[in-house]
Coordinates of C-alpha atoms in Angstrom, one line a residue:
X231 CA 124.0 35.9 31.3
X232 CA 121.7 38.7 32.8
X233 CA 123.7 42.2 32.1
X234 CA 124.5 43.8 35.8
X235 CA 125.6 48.2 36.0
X236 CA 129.0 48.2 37.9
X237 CA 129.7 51.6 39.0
X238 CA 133.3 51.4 40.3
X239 CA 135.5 54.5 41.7
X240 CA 137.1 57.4 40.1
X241 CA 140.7 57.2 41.4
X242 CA 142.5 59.6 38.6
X243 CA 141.9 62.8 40.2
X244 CA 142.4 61.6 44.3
X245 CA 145.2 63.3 46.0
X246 CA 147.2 61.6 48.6
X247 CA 147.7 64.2 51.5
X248 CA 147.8 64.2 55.0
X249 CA 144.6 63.3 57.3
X250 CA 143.2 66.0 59.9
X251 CA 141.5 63.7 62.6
X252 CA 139.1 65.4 65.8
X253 CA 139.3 64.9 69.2
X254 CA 136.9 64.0 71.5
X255 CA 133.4 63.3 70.5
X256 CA 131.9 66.6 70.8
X257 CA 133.2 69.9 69.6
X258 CA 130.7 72.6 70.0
X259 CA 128.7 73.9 72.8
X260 CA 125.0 74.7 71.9
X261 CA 124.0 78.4 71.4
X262 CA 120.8 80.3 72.2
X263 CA 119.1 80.3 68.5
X264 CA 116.3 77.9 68.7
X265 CA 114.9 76.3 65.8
X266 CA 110.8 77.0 65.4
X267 CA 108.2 74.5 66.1
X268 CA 106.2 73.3 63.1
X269 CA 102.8 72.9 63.4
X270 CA 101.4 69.7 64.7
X271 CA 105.8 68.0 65.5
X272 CA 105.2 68.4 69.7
X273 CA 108.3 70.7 68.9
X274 CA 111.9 71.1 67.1
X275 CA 109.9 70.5 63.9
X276 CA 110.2 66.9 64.4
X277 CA 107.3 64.7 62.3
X278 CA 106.2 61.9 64.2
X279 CA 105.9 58.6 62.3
X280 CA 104.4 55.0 62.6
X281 CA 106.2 53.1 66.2
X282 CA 106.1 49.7 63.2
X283 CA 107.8 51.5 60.3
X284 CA 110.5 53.6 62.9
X285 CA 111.1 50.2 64.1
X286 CA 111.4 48.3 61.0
X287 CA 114.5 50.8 59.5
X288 CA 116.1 50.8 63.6
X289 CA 116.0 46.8 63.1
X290 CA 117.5 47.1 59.6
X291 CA 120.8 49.4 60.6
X292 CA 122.4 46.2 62.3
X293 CA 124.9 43.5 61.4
X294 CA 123.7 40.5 59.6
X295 CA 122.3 37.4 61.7
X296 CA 119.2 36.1 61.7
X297 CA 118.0 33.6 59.0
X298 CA 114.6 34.1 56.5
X299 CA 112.9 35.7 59.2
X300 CA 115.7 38.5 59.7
X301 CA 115.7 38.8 55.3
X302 CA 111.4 39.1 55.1
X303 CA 112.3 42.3 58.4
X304 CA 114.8 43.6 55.7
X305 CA 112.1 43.6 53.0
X306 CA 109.9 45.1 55.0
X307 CA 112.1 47.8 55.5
X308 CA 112.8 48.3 52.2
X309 CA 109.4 48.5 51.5
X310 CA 108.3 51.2 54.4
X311 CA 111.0 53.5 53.1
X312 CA 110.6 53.2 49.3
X313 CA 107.1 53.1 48.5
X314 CA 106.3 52.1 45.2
X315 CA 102.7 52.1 45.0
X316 CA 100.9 55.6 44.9
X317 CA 97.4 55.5 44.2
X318 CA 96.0 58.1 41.6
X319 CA 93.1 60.1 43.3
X320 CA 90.5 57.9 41.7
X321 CA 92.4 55.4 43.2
X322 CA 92.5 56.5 46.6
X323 CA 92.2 53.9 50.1
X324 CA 91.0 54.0 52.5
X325 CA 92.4 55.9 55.8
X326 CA 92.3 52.2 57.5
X327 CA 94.0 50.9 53.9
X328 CA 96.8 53.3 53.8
X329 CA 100.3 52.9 54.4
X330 CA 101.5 54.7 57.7
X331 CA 103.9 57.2 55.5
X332 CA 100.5 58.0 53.3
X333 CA 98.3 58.9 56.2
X334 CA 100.9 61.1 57.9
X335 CA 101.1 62.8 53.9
X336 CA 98.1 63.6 54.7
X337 CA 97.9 65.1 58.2
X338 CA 101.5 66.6 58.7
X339 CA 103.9 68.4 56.8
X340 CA 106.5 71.1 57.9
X341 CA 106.5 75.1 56.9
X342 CA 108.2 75.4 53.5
X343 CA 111.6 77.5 53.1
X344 CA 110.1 79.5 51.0
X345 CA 107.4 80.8 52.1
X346 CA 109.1 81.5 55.8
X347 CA 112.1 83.0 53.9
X348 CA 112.1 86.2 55.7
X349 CA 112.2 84.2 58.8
X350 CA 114.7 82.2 58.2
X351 CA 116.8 85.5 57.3
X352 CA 115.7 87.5 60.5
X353 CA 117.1 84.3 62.8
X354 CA 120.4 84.7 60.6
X355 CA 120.7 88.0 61.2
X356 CA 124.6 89.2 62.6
X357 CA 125.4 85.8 62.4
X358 CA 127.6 83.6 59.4
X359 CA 125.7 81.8 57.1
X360 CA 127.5 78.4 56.4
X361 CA 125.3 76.4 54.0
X362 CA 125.8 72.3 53.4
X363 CA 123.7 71.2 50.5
X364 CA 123.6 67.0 50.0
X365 CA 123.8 66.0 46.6
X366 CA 121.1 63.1 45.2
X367 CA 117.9 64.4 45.5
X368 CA 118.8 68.3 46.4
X369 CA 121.6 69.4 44.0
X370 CA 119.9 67.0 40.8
X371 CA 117.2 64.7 40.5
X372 CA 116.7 61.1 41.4
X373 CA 116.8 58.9 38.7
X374 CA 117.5 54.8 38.0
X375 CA 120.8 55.1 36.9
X376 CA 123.1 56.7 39.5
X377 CA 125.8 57.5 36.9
X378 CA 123.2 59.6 35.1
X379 CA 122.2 62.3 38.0
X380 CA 123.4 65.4 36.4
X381 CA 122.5 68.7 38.2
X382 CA 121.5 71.1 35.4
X383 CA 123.6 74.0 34.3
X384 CA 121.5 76.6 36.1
X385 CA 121.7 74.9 39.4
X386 CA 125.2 74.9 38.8
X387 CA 125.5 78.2 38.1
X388 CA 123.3 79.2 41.2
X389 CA 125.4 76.7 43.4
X390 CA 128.5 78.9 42.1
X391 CA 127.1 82.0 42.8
X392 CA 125.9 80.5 46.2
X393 CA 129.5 80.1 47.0
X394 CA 130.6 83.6 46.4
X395 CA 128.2 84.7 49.2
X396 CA 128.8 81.9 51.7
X397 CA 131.1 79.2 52.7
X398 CA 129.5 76.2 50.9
X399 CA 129.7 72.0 51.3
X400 CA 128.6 69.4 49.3
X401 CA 127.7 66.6 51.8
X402 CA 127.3 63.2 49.8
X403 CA 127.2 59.6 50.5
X404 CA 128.7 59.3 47.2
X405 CA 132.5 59.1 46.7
X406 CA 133.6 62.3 47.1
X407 CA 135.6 62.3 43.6
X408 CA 132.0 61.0 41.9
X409 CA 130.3 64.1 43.2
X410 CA 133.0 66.4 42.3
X411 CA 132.5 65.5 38.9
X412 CA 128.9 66.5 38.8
X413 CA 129.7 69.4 40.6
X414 CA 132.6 70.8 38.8
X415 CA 132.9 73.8 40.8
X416 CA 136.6 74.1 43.1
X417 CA 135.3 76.8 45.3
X418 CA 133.4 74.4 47.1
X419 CA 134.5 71.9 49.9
X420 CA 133.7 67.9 49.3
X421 CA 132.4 65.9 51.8
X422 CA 132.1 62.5 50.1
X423 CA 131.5 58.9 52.0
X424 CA 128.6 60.1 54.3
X425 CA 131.6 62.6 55.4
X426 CA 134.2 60.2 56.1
X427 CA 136.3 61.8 53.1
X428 CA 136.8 65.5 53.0
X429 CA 138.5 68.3 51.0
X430 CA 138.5 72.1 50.8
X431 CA 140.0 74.1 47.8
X432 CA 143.2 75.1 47.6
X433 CA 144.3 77.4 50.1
X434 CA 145.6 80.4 48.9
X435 CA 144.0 79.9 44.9
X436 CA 141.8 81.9 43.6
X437 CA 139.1 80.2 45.1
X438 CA 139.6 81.3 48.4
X439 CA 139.9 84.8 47.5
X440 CA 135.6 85.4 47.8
X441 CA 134.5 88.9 46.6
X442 CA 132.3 89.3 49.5
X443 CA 133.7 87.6 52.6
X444 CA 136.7 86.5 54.1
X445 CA 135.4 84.1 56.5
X446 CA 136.0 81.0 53.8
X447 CA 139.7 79.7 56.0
X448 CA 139.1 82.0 58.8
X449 CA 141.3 80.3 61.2
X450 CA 143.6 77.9 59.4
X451 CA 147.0 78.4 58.4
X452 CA 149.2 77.2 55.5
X453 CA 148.9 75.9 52.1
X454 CA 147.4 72.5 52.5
X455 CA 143.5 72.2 51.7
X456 CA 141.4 70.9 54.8
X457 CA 141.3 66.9 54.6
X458 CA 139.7 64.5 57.0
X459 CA 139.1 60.7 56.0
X460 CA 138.7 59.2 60.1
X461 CA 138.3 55.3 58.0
X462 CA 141.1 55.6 56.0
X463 CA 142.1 51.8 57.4
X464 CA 138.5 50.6 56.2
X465 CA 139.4 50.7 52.4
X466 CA 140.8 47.4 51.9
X467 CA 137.7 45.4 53.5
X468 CA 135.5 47.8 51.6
X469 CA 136.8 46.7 48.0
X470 CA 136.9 43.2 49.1
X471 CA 133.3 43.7 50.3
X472 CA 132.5 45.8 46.6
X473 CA 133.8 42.7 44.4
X474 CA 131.7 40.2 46.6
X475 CA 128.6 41.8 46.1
X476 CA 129.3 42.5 42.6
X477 CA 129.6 38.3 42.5
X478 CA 126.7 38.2 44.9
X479 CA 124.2 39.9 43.0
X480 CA 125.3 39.3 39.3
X481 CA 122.2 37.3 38.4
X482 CA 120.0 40.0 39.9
X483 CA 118.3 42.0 36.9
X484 CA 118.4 46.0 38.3
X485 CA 120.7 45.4 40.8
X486 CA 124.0 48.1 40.8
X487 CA 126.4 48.3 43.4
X488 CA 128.7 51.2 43.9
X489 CA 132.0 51.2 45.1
X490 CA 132.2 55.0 46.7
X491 CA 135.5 54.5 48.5
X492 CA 134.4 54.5 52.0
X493 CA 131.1 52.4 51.7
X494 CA 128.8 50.3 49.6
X495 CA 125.7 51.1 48.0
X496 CA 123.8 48.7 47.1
X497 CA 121.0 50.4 44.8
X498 CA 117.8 48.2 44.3
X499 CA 115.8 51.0 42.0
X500 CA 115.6 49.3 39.2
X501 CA 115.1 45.6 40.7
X502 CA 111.3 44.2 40.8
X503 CA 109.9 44.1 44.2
X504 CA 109.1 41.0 44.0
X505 CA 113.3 40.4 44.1
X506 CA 114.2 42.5 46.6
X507 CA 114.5 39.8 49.2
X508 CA 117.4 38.2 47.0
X509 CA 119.2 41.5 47.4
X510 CA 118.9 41.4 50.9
X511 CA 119.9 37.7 51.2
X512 CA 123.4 38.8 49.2
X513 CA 123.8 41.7 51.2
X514 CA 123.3 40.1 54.3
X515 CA 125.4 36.8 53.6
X516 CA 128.7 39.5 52.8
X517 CA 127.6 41.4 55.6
X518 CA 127.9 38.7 58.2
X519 CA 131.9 38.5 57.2
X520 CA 132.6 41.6 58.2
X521 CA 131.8 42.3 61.8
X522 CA 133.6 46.0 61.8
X523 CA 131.1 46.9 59.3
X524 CA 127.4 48.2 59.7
X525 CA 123.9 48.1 57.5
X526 CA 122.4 51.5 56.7
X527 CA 119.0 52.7 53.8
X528 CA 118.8 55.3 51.9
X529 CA 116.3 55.9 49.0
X530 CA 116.4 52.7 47.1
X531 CA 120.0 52.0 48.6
X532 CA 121.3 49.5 51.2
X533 CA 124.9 50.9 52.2
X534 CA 127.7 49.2 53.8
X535 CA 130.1 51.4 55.8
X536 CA 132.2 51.3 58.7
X537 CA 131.0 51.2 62.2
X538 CA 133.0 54.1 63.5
X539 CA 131.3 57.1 64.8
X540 CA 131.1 59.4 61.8
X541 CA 128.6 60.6 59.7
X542 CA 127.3 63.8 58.1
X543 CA 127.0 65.1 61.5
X544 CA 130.4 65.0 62.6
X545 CA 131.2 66.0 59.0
X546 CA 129.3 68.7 59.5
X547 CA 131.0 70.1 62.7
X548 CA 134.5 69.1 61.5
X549 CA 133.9 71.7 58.7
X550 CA 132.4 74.1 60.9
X551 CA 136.1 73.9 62.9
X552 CA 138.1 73.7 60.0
X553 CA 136.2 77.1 59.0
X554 CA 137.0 78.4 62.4
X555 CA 133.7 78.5 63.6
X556 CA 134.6 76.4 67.0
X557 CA 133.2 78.1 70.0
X558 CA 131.5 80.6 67.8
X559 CA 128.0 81.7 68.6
X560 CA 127.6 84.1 65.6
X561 CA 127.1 81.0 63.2
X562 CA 124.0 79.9 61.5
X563 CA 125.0 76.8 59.1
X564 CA 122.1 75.5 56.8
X565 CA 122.1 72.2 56.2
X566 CA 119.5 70.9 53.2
X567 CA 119.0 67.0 52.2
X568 CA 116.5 64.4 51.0
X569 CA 117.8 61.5 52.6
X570 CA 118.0 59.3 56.0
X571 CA 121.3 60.1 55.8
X572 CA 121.0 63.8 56.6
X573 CA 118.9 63.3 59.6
X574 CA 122.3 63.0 61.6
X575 CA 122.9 66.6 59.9
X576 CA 119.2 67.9 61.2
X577 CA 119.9 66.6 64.5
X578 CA 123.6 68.2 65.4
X579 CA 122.0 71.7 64.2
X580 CA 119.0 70.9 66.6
X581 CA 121.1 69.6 70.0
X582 CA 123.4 72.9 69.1
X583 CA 120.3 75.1 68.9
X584 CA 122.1 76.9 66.0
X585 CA 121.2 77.2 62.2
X586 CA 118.0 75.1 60.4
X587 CA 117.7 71.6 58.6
X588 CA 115.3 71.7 55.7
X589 CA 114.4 68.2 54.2
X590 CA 113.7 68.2 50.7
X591 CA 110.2 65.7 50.6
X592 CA 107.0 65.8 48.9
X593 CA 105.9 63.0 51.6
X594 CA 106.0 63.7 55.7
X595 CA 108.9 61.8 57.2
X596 CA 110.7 61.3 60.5
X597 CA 112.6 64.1 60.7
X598 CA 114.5 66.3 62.6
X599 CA 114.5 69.0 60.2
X600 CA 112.7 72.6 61.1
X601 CA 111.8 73.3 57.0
X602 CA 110.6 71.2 54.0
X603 CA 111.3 72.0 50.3
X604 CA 109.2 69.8 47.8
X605 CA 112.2 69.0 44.9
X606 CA 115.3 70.1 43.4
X607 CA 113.9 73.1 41.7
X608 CA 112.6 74.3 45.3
X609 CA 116.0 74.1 46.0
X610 CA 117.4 76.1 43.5
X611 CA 114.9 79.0 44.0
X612 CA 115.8 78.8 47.7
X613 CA 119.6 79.0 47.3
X614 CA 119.2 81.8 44.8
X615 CA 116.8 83.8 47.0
X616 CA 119.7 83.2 49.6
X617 CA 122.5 84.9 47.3
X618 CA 119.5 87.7 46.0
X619 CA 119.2 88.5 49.8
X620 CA 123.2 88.5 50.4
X621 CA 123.5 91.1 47.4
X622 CA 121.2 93.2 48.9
X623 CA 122.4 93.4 52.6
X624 CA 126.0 93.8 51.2
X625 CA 125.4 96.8 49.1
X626 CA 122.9 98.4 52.0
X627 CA 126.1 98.2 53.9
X628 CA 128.0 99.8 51.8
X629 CA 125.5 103.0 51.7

């Protein structure tokens, strides 16, 4: 029998506790900060890509139907957003042989975070920095074995320090208990399930109590930490939909699906190309089942989740409220990711005119992020530049 990675949640440490939901579907009114243009994006720092490979992932975000042609557009789709086949420099195509992502590698990428620092900082200035960092692919590297993406101590450390300076999220399409664990740091707040399950710290510990702020539960009263899970009713189908596609894909060599609470990931890293189609096929034939639930890709990942109308986005303004930033013009949230996932993060902070996206990409992408940084370590040196520059203007106050 071929051996098959289960990754299944962590339920020890959840906490049962009340749900905050929203009202209405929009929150904030934009404000006047406008995000730059990069060079070359027709504006908003938006990277135009291929009208085949933009349609191929649109035509893969659907629910099920179809027969072999619909699997062979879902291969396809795995294939335009998960290259495997870089050629070395001696190696190189063609312009007329290259992929569409490879030739706009070539011709477009957007101003790095690092080198427009200063600029970044002059748009923040008399405004609150919130910063929302993604996990996989920001916070710690991406590797084959999703149990095994451990940020290093010094990120960590920087990530802590981070959060002495500034309001700070972790915004995950892990399950939110999964990332806390690689996170290990209860100053932050955890936005696990593409958002759809959140939690601050505890309100009134020690946590709350930042050296250099007191904006961290500006507006909220009492003792209970911030919570929001909007598809609390969806966990039932989504472990009956985790144990089918465990069954389903069992005699796929690679193939590890994850159970994180309020979605499925489906991760095909490890599985030969040539096999991604029978991933597909299982993933589509549990798919068609569930009409209430919707297809989505990531890096490597097909996710299942539900079809309601939240994602990192609306996580993102949720936190924003529960911070008491609703109606406020003198915010500037940050919001850095690697993923697909985050472009509905990029794209609230560009409608609201407020704040930056940076994508972390050493490739050009469709994105409606203003900045890029190349990697993890980018990130780090970023963030710490972030809490160098917070130091600095806090004791130049003081003078």
């Amino acid at each position: 029998m071929t051996n098959q990675n289960v990754v299944v949640p962590d339920t020890k440490s959840g906490i049962s506790l009340p749900m905050v939901r929203l009202s209405g579907s929009s929150i904030f009114p934009a404000t006047a900060q406008k995000p730059p243009t990069a060079p070359g994006t027709g504006g908003g720092g938006c990277i135009s890509l291929s009208a085949k490979k933009k349609l191929l992932l649109e035509n893969l975000e659907i629910n099920g139907g179809g027969g072999a042609a619909k699997i062979n557009s879902w291969v396809d789709s795995m294939r335009a957003s998960s290259p495997t086949h870089m050629k070395s420099s001696s190696q190189s195509l063609s312009e007329d042989q290259q992929l569409p992502w490879q030739q706009h590698q070539q011709q477009i990428t957007l101003p790095s975070a690092l080198d427009n620092f200063d600029q970044i900082m002059e748009a923040s200035r008399g405004k609150q920095i919130v910063m929302f960092l993604d996990y996989d692919g920001t916070l710690s590297p991406i590797v084959d074995d999703p149990d095994r993406a451990f940020m290093s101590k010094k990120m960590r450390t920087t990530v802590r320090r981070l959060a002495t300076c500034f309001p700070t999220a972790i915004v995950s399409g892990r399950c939110r208990d999964k990332v806390y664990k690689f996170v290990r740091l209860a100053e932050l707040y955890y936005a696990g399930s593409h958002g759809m399950d959140i939690k601050g710290p505890e309100k009134g510990s020690k946590y709350t109590k930042v050296s250099d702020f007191n904006l961290l539960h500006l507006g909220t009263q009492g003792t209970e930490p911030v919570i929001c899970q909007p598809a609390s009713e969806f966990l039932p189908m989504i472990d009956e939909v985790f144990k089918e596609l465990v069954a389903k894909t069992k005699l796929t060599p690679g193939a590890k699906v994850e159970n994180n609470k309020f979605c499925v990931s489906v991760h095909f890293r490890c599985v030969e190309e040539k096999k991604w189609s029978e991933v597909a096929e299982a993933v589509k034939s549990v798919l068609n089942k569930y009409p209430k639930l919707r297809l989505s890709q990531g890096r490597k990942v097909l996710e299942i989740r539900p079809t309601i109308k939240w994602d990192k986005g609306k996580a993102l303004e949720f936190l924003l409220e529960s911070l008491g930033f609703a109606n406020c013009t003198d915010v500037f949230p940050i919001y850095i990711g690697d993923d697909r996932t985050d472009e509905d993060a990029f794209k609230v902070l560009k409608e609201r005119e407020q704040g930056f996206g940076i994508l972390v990409s050493k490739v050009a992408k469709d994105t409606n992020a203003s900045y890029s940084l190349q990697e993890p370590t980018q990130v780090m040196d970023f963030l710490q530049r972030l809490v160098d520059w917070k130091k600095l203007a806090f004791q130049e106050s003081r003078m």
